[in-house]
Short mmCIF file of C-alpha atoms and ligand atoms in Angstrom, two decimals:
data_model
loop_
_atom_site.label_atom_id
_atom_site.label_comp_id
_atom_site.label_asym_id
_atom_site.label_seq_id
_atom_site.Cartn_x
_atom_site.Cartn_y
_atom_site.Cartn_z
CA MET A 9 90.75 98.65 79.26
CA ALA A 10 93.48 101.01 80.40
CA ASP A 11 95.78 100.44 83.33
CA MET A 12 94.69 96.99 84.37
CA ASP A 13 97.98 96.45 86.21
CA ALA A 14 96.78 98.89 88.84
CA HIS A 15 94.08 96.37 89.69
CA ASP A 16 96.54 93.59 90.40
CA ALA A 17 97.32 94.52 93.99
CA THR A 18 93.68 94.77 94.99
CA LEU A 19 92.83 91.60 93.10
CA THR A 20 95.54 89.67 94.94
CA ALA A 21 94.73 90.98 98.41
CA PRO A 22 91.03 91.87 98.35
CA PHE A 23 90.69 92.67 102.08
CA ALA A 24 94.01 94.36 102.88
CA GLU A 25 93.28 97.96 101.94
CA PRO A 26 91.96 100.37 104.61
CA GLN A 27 88.67 102.05 103.70
CA ALA A 28 89.98 105.61 103.39
CA ALA A 29 92.74 104.72 100.92
CA LYS A 30 90.42 102.48 99.01
CA ALA A 31 87.68 105.07 98.63
CA GLN A 32 90.13 107.51 97.02
CA ARG A 33 91.73 105.00 94.70
CA LEU A 34 88.42 103.49 93.69
CA PHE A 35 86.93 106.90 92.96
CA SER A 36 89.70 107.71 90.44
CA ALA A 37 89.47 104.27 88.87
CA LEU A 38 85.69 104.35 88.51
CA ARG A 39 85.63 107.90 87.20
CA LEU A 40 88.04 106.82 84.47
CA LEU A 41 86.00 103.71 83.79
CA ASN A 42 82.91 105.85 83.48
CA GLN A 43 84.62 108.02 80.86
CA GLU A 44 85.77 104.96 78.93
CA GLN A 45 82.31 103.39 78.99
CA ALA A 46 80.70 106.64 77.83
CA LYS A 47 83.07 106.64 74.84
CA ALA A 48 82.56 102.97 74.02
CA CYS A 49 78.82 102.47 74.59
CA ALA A 50 76.54 104.94 72.83
CA PRO A 51 73.29 104.05 74.66
CA TYR A 52 75.14 104.48 77.95
CA ALA A 53 76.55 107.86 76.89
CA ASN A 54 73.07 109.02 75.90
CA MET A 55 71.63 108.15 79.28
CA LEU A 56 74.59 109.59 81.11
CA TYR A 57 74.65 112.97 79.42
CA THR A 58 70.88 113.35 79.23
CA LEU A 59 70.04 112.35 82.77
CA HIS A 60 73.19 113.22 84.67
CA PRO A 61 74.97 115.93 82.67
CA THR A 62 77.08 117.14 85.59
CA TRP A 63 78.53 113.77 86.54
CA GLN A 64 82.07 114.94 85.68
CA GLU A 65 81.90 117.21 88.72
CA ALA A 66 81.64 114.23 91.07
CA ARG A 67 84.43 114.23 93.65
CA THR A 68 83.44 111.24 95.76
CA LEU A 69 82.36 107.66 95.08
CA ASP A 70 78.80 108.29 96.18
CA ALA A 71 78.44 111.17 93.71
CA LEU A 72 79.27 109.03 90.67
CA PRO A 73 76.30 108.13 88.44
CA TRP A 74 74.69 104.70 88.46
CA LEU A 75 72.41 102.63 86.29
CA PRO A 76 69.40 100.80 87.70
CA VAL A 77 70.29 97.14 87.43
CA GLY A 78 66.96 96.45 85.67
CA LEU A 79 68.17 98.35 82.61
CA PHE A 80 70.17 95.30 81.54
CA LYS A 81 66.83 93.56 81.01
CA ARG A 82 65.60 96.24 78.64
CA ALA A 83 68.62 97.22 76.56
CA LYS A 84 71.64 95.53 75.02
CA LEU A 85 74.44 97.37 76.76
CA ALA A 86 77.86 96.35 75.47
CA SER A 87 80.96 98.45 75.00
CA VAL A 88 82.95 96.06 72.82
CA PRO A 89 82.23 94.77 69.29
CA ASP A 90 80.26 91.50 69.08
CA ALA A 91 83.36 89.69 67.81
CA GLU A 92 85.11 90.29 71.14
CA ILE A 93 82.28 88.86 73.26
CA VAL A 94 83.29 85.47 74.63
CA ARG A 95 80.35 84.84 76.94
CA GLU A 96 76.86 86.10 77.56
CA LEU A 97 75.43 85.87 81.08
CA ARG A 98 71.72 85.91 81.73
CA SER A 99 70.33 86.64 85.13
CA SER A 100 67.10 84.90 85.89
CA GLY A 101 65.56 87.91 87.64
CA THR A 102 62.04 87.56 88.89
CA THR A 103 60.02 84.69 87.51
CA GLY A 104 58.38 85.60 84.25
CA SER A 105 60.42 88.73 83.61
CA THR A 106 62.96 89.21 80.83
CA PRO A 107 66.45 88.18 81.90
CA SER A 108 69.35 90.64 82.07
CA ARG A 109 71.92 90.10 79.34
CA ILE A 110 75.55 90.75 80.23
CA PHE A 111 78.28 90.61 77.59
CA LEU A 112 81.79 89.62 78.61
CA ASP A 113 84.99 90.02 76.63
CA ARG A 114 88.09 88.02 77.48
CA GLY A 115 89.60 90.73 79.69
CA THR A 116 86.48 91.16 81.80
CA ALA A 117 85.94 87.41 82.14
CA THR A 118 89.58 86.94 83.21
CA ARG A 119 89.44 89.72 85.80
CA GLN A 120 86.19 88.32 87.18
CA SER A 121 87.68 84.83 87.57
CA ARG A 122 90.84 86.12 89.23
CA ALA A 123 88.86 88.35 91.57
CA LEU A 124 86.52 85.57 92.55
CA ALA A 125 89.46 83.23 93.14
CA ASN A 126 91.18 85.66 95.48
CA ILE A 127 88.05 86.33 97.47
CA VAL A 128 87.05 82.71 97.86
CA THR A 129 90.53 81.45 98.74
CA ASP A 130 90.74 84.17 101.40
CA PHE A 131 87.83 82.37 103.08
CA ILE A 132 88.41 78.69 102.32
CA GLY A 133 92.15 78.43 101.64
CA ARG A 134 93.98 77.46 98.45
CA GLU A 135 93.62 73.71 98.69
CA ARG A 136 91.04 72.38 96.26
CA MET A 137 88.60 70.22 98.17
CA PRO A 138 86.33 67.56 96.70
CA MET A 139 83.20 69.48 95.73
CA LEU A 140 79.54 68.58 95.92
CA ILE A 141 77.40 70.89 93.82
CA ILE A 142 73.83 71.16 95.08
CA ASP A 143 72.19 71.57 91.70
CA GLN A 144 71.01 69.63 88.69
CA SER A 145 73.66 67.62 86.86
CA ASP A 146 72.89 69.07 83.41
CA LEU A 147 73.10 72.71 84.53
CA LEU A 148 76.17 73.57 82.44
CA ASN A 149 75.11 71.94 79.20
CA ASN A 150 74.80 75.26 77.37
CA LYS A 151 77.91 77.25 78.28
CA MET A 152 77.44 80.06 75.77
CA ALA A 153 74.24 81.34 77.39
CA LEU A 154 74.45 80.57 81.09
CA GLY A 155 71.80 81.40 83.63
CA ALA A 156 72.75 82.94 86.96
CA ARG A 157 72.97 79.53 88.65
CA GLY A 158 75.05 78.08 85.83
CA ALA A 159 77.41 81.06 85.87
CA ALA A 160 77.83 80.76 89.64
CA VAL A 161 78.47 77.01 89.53
CA LEU A 162 80.94 77.43 86.68
CA GLY A 163 82.74 80.22 88.55
CA PHE A 164 82.90 78.38 91.87
CA SER A 165 83.73 74.95 90.44
CA THR A 166 87.36 76.05 89.98
CA PHE A 167 87.74 76.00 93.79
CA GLY A 168 87.04 72.30 94.08
CA ARG A 169 87.90 68.99 92.48
CA ALA A 170 86.10 65.71 91.91
CA HIS A 171 82.94 67.70 91.14
CA THR A 172 79.78 65.78 91.89
CA TYR A 173 76.21 66.98 91.36
CA ALA A 174 73.78 66.17 94.15
CA LEU A 175 70.62 66.52 92.05
CA ARG A 176 69.38 64.79 88.92
CA PRO A 177 68.23 66.83 85.89
CA ASP A 178 64.67 66.77 87.33
CA MET A 179 66.01 68.28 90.62
CA SER A 180 65.43 65.10 92.63
CA ILE A 181 68.19 64.08 95.05
CA ASP A 182 70.68 61.55 93.70
CA TRP A 183 71.23 59.75 97.03
CA GLU A 184 73.48 57.07 95.54
CA LYS A 185 75.80 59.63 94.06
CA ILE A 186 75.98 61.61 97.30
CA GLU A 187 76.67 58.50 99.34
CA ALA A 188 79.38 57.37 96.91
CA PHE A 189 80.91 60.87 97.18
CA LEU A 190 80.88 60.67 100.99
CA THR A 191 82.40 57.20 101.01
CA GLN A 192 85.17 58.27 98.67
CA HIS A 193 85.95 61.52 100.49
CA SER A 194 85.38 60.66 104.14
CA ALA A 195 88.81 61.55 105.52
CA ARG A 196 89.17 65.25 104.64
CA PRO A 197 86.89 68.29 104.54
CA VAL A 198 84.83 68.77 101.39
CA LEU A 199 83.25 71.83 99.80
CA LEU A 200 79.56 72.15 99.08
CA PHE A 201 78.18 74.84 96.81
CA GLY A 202 74.66 75.76 95.82
CA PHE A 203 72.03 78.44 95.46
CA THR A 204 70.40 79.17 98.81
CA PHE A 205 66.86 78.22 97.81
CA VAL A 206 68.06 75.12 95.92
CA VAL A 207 69.97 73.92 98.99
CA TRP A 208 66.93 74.54 101.14
CA GLN A 209 64.09 73.41 98.92
CA TYR A 210 65.65 70.52 97.01
CA LEU A 211 68.10 69.13 99.56
CA LEU A 212 67.23 70.05 103.16
CA GLU A 213 63.43 69.99 102.89
CA VAL A 214 63.37 66.76 100.90
CA ALA A 215 65.86 65.09 103.24
CA ALA A 216 63.83 66.20 106.27
CA ALA A 217 60.60 64.89 104.72
CA LYS A 218 62.25 61.53 104.17
CA GLY A 219 63.84 61.58 107.63
CA ARG A 220 67.34 61.34 106.17
CA SER A 221 70.45 63.15 107.30
CA LEU A 222 74.00 63.15 105.98
CA GLN A 223 77.30 63.45 107.81
CA PHE A 224 79.94 65.40 105.93
CA PRO A 225 83.58 65.22 107.14
CA LYS A 226 84.59 67.58 109.95
CA GLY A 227 85.73 70.97 108.64
CA SER A 228 83.58 70.78 105.51
CA ARG A 229 82.14 74.05 104.20
CA LEU A 230 79.03 75.21 102.42
CA ILE A 231 79.10 78.29 100.20
CA HIS A 232 75.67 79.46 99.12
CA GLY A 233 74.26 82.52 97.38
CA GLY A 234 71.48 83.78 95.16
CA GLY A 235 69.46 85.65 97.74
CA TRP A 236 66.99 85.04 100.53
CA LYS A 237 63.82 86.06 98.73
CA ARG A 238 62.28 82.60 98.49
CA LEU A 239 63.40 81.65 101.99
CA ALA A 240 62.10 84.89 103.43
CA GLU A 241 58.73 84.11 101.82
CA ARG A 242 58.74 80.85 103.74
CA LYS A 243 59.81 82.69 106.92
CA ILE A 244 63.11 80.83 107.10
CA SER A 245 65.66 82.89 109.04
CA LYS A 246 69.39 82.84 108.37
CA GLU A 247 69.95 81.33 111.83
CA HIS A 248 67.45 78.55 111.15
CA PHE A 249 69.09 77.86 107.78
CA LYS A 250 72.53 77.55 109.41
CA GLN A 251 71.21 75.43 112.25
CA THR A 252 69.52 73.06 109.79
CA ILE A 253 72.77 72.73 107.79
CA ARG A 254 74.51 71.84 111.04
CA THR A 255 72.04 69.18 112.12
CA ALA A 256 71.12 67.70 108.73
CA LEU A 257 74.58 67.75 107.12
CA GLY A 258 77.01 68.08 110.02
CA ILE A 259 78.51 71.25 108.52
CA ASP A 260 79.61 74.11 110.81
CA PHE A 261 81.17 76.48 108.27
CA VAL A 262 78.54 78.21 106.17
CA HIS A 263 79.27 81.22 103.97
CA ASP A 264 76.48 83.16 102.33
CA TYR A 265 77.53 85.45 99.52
CA TYR A 266 75.89 88.38 97.77
CA GLY A 267 76.52 88.88 94.09
CA MET A 268 74.76 89.22 90.78
CA ALA A 269 75.22 88.27 87.14
CA GLU A 270 75.62 91.98 86.35
CA GLN A 271 78.79 92.11 88.49
CA VAL A 272 80.28 88.63 88.51
CA GLY A 273 83.55 88.51 90.46
CA SER A 274 82.72 91.25 92.94
CA ILE A 275 80.90 89.08 95.39
CA PHE A 276 80.51 89.97 99.05
CA MET A 277 81.28 86.86 101.14
CA GLU A 278 80.04 86.25 104.66
CA CYS A 279 82.73 85.75 107.30
CA GLU A 280 82.48 83.78 110.53
CA HIS A 281 80.99 86.86 112.21
CA GLY A 282 78.03 86.91 109.86
CA ARG A 283 79.03 90.05 107.96
CA LEU A 284 79.27 90.33 104.17
CA HIS A 285 82.67 91.73 103.15
CA VAL A 286 83.14 94.16 100.24
CA PRO A 287 86.43 93.47 98.40
CA ALA A 288 88.95 96.23 97.61
CA TYR A 289 87.94 96.62 93.97
CA ALA A 290 84.25 97.05 94.76
CA GLU A 291 82.07 99.17 96.99
CA ALA A 292 78.62 99.11 98.49
CA ILE A 293 76.62 102.26 99.19
CA VAL A 294 73.20 102.21 100.84
CA ARG A 295 70.70 104.87 99.68
CA ASP A 296 67.44 106.22 100.99
CA PRO A 297 64.65 104.58 98.92
CA LEU A 298 62.88 107.90 98.40
CA THR A 299 65.59 110.56 98.13
CA LEU A 300 68.35 108.20 96.95
CA HIS A 301 70.80 110.07 99.18
CA PRO A 302 73.53 107.92 100.76
CA LEU A 303 72.57 106.66 104.22
CA PRO A 304 74.85 106.41 107.25
CA GLN A 305 76.00 103.09 108.69
CA GLY A 306 73.23 101.01 110.22
CA GLN A 307 70.30 102.52 108.28
CA VAL A 308 68.36 100.33 105.88
CA GLY A 309 68.04 101.40 102.26
CA ILE A 310 68.65 100.40 98.64
CA ILE A 311 72.04 98.87 97.91
CA GLN A 312 74.21 100.35 95.18
CA VAL A 313 77.17 98.24 94.06
CA LEU A 314 80.29 99.56 92.35
CA SER A 315 83.02 97.45 90.79
CA GLU A 316 86.22 98.00 88.86
CA LEU A 317 85.92 94.67 87.06
CA PRO A 318 83.49 95.22 84.16
CA GLY A 319 85.18 96.44 80.99
CA SER A 320 82.93 95.15 78.22
CA TYR A 321 79.64 96.63 79.49
CA PRO A 322 78.69 99.66 81.60
CA GLY A 323 78.03 97.70 84.79
CA HIS A 324 80.54 99.36 87.12
CA SER A 325 77.93 101.28 89.13
CA LEU A 326 74.51 99.76 89.63
CA LEU A 327 71.55 100.55 91.82
CA THR A 328 70.27 97.12 92.81
CA GLU A 329 66.75 96.08 93.72
CA ASP A 330 67.90 94.89 97.15
CA ILE A 331 67.74 96.49 100.55
CA GLY A 332 70.28 96.25 103.35
CA ALA A 333 72.56 98.22 105.65
CA ILE A 334 76.25 99.00 106.00
CA LEU A 335 77.50 97.37 109.22
CA GLY A 336 80.95 98.89 109.55
CA GLU A 337 84.28 99.90 108.03
CA ASP A 338 87.66 98.30 108.83
CA ASP A 339 86.17 97.01 112.11
CA CYS A 340 85.09 93.39 111.60
CA PRO A 341 86.55 91.09 114.29
CA CYS A 342 87.72 88.73 111.50
CA GLY A 343 90.38 91.30 110.56
CA ARG A 344 89.36 91.87 106.95
CA LEU A 345 89.41 95.55 105.99
CA GLY A 346 86.85 97.58 104.07
CA ARG A 347 83.11 97.88 104.40
CA THR A 348 80.81 95.17 105.70
CA LEU A 349 77.11 94.95 105.11
CA ARG A 350 73.94 93.01 105.63
CA VAL A 351 71.42 92.26 102.90
CA ASP A 352 67.79 92.14 104.03
CA GLY A 353 65.98 91.24 100.82
CA ARG A 354 64.20 92.75 97.87
CA LEU A 355 62.67 96.18 97.56
CA PRO A 356 58.87 96.05 97.19
CA ARG A 357 57.90 96.26 93.49
CA ALA A 358 56.08 99.61 93.67
CA GLU A 359 59.03 101.50 95.11
CA LEU A 360 61.32 99.79 92.66
CA ARG A 361 59.40 100.96 89.62
CA GLY A 362 59.49 104.48 90.95
CA CYS A 363 63.22 104.67 91.38
CA SER A 364 64.11 102.89 88.15
CA ASP A 365 61.98 105.16 86.02
CA THR A 366 62.61 108.52 87.57
CA ARG A 367 66.32 108.29 88.20
CA ALA A 368 67.75 106.21 85.38
CA VAL A 369 71.31 107.50 85.82
ZN1 ZN B 1 84.45 89.66 109.00
#
């Protein structure tokens, strides 16, 4: 892709650019990316020019076209030849539905890794801590076709060392392994990583049922992601989740993150003030579920995510199936600049079908 050097500054310092400057720069970059994708991906160009013929007149980020994220389940959307694809990501989606298929070339995969690294180290520092992965030990056995959990674990594992899996292949807790890990790394903080529902259902609930708790070293951190859908179904609040982590594991620093297989690398991490931060090379826009017009700060609607990172597939502007609200711009007490948001959960299926089908681009 053209002009990747321009991304370097924002990749290195993902929370240093004020919103106004960012919005302008990102608009130019994404408009260019849109043109490049339309040239390189025929199915994308067809949708773009059929459904949104006037997109070239867009002058602001929120006027740029988007694809419904569900389209990656229905069509193979790649903008590079098969020979240049180094990895295929599959997002699990809803149970029983076809997974999304995302095709990465080397450039896109590299940008995603660098972006992720700069975001995560901004929150946890550059030192690689011993890392306990709350997932099954055979998760990464097939690296060519990774599921969303596998892709996340692979991406985040670079931030730790002495990787240890807390669960056996059948998802049962490997207590011996965890205790050996704790004995070996008792002096310094460690890093825990897992999908939110896996941490809850396969670690915390099972430990509680058995009356067991663990004490991780002071200063240890848990990063978790993958959405609240299953926890919301069980009426588990974010506060209750955090409190349980504190009492059952002795961990005070908990970072949720919002991200998806369709835009790996542009994750929104939760800071100590409970807000999800949008990095400089990405944006979040919240839209009215019925009109799809952008909503002002504080109002709940459908989340659209934009990212400069994808080069090998047209995934730079996606209307997600999640609802949430923008919380602020350049005003989080943690000092990070840019937009912050809150994610509330999934859009009900009926509304979702409506917006995917009637406004494809
Ligand atoms: Zn913050």
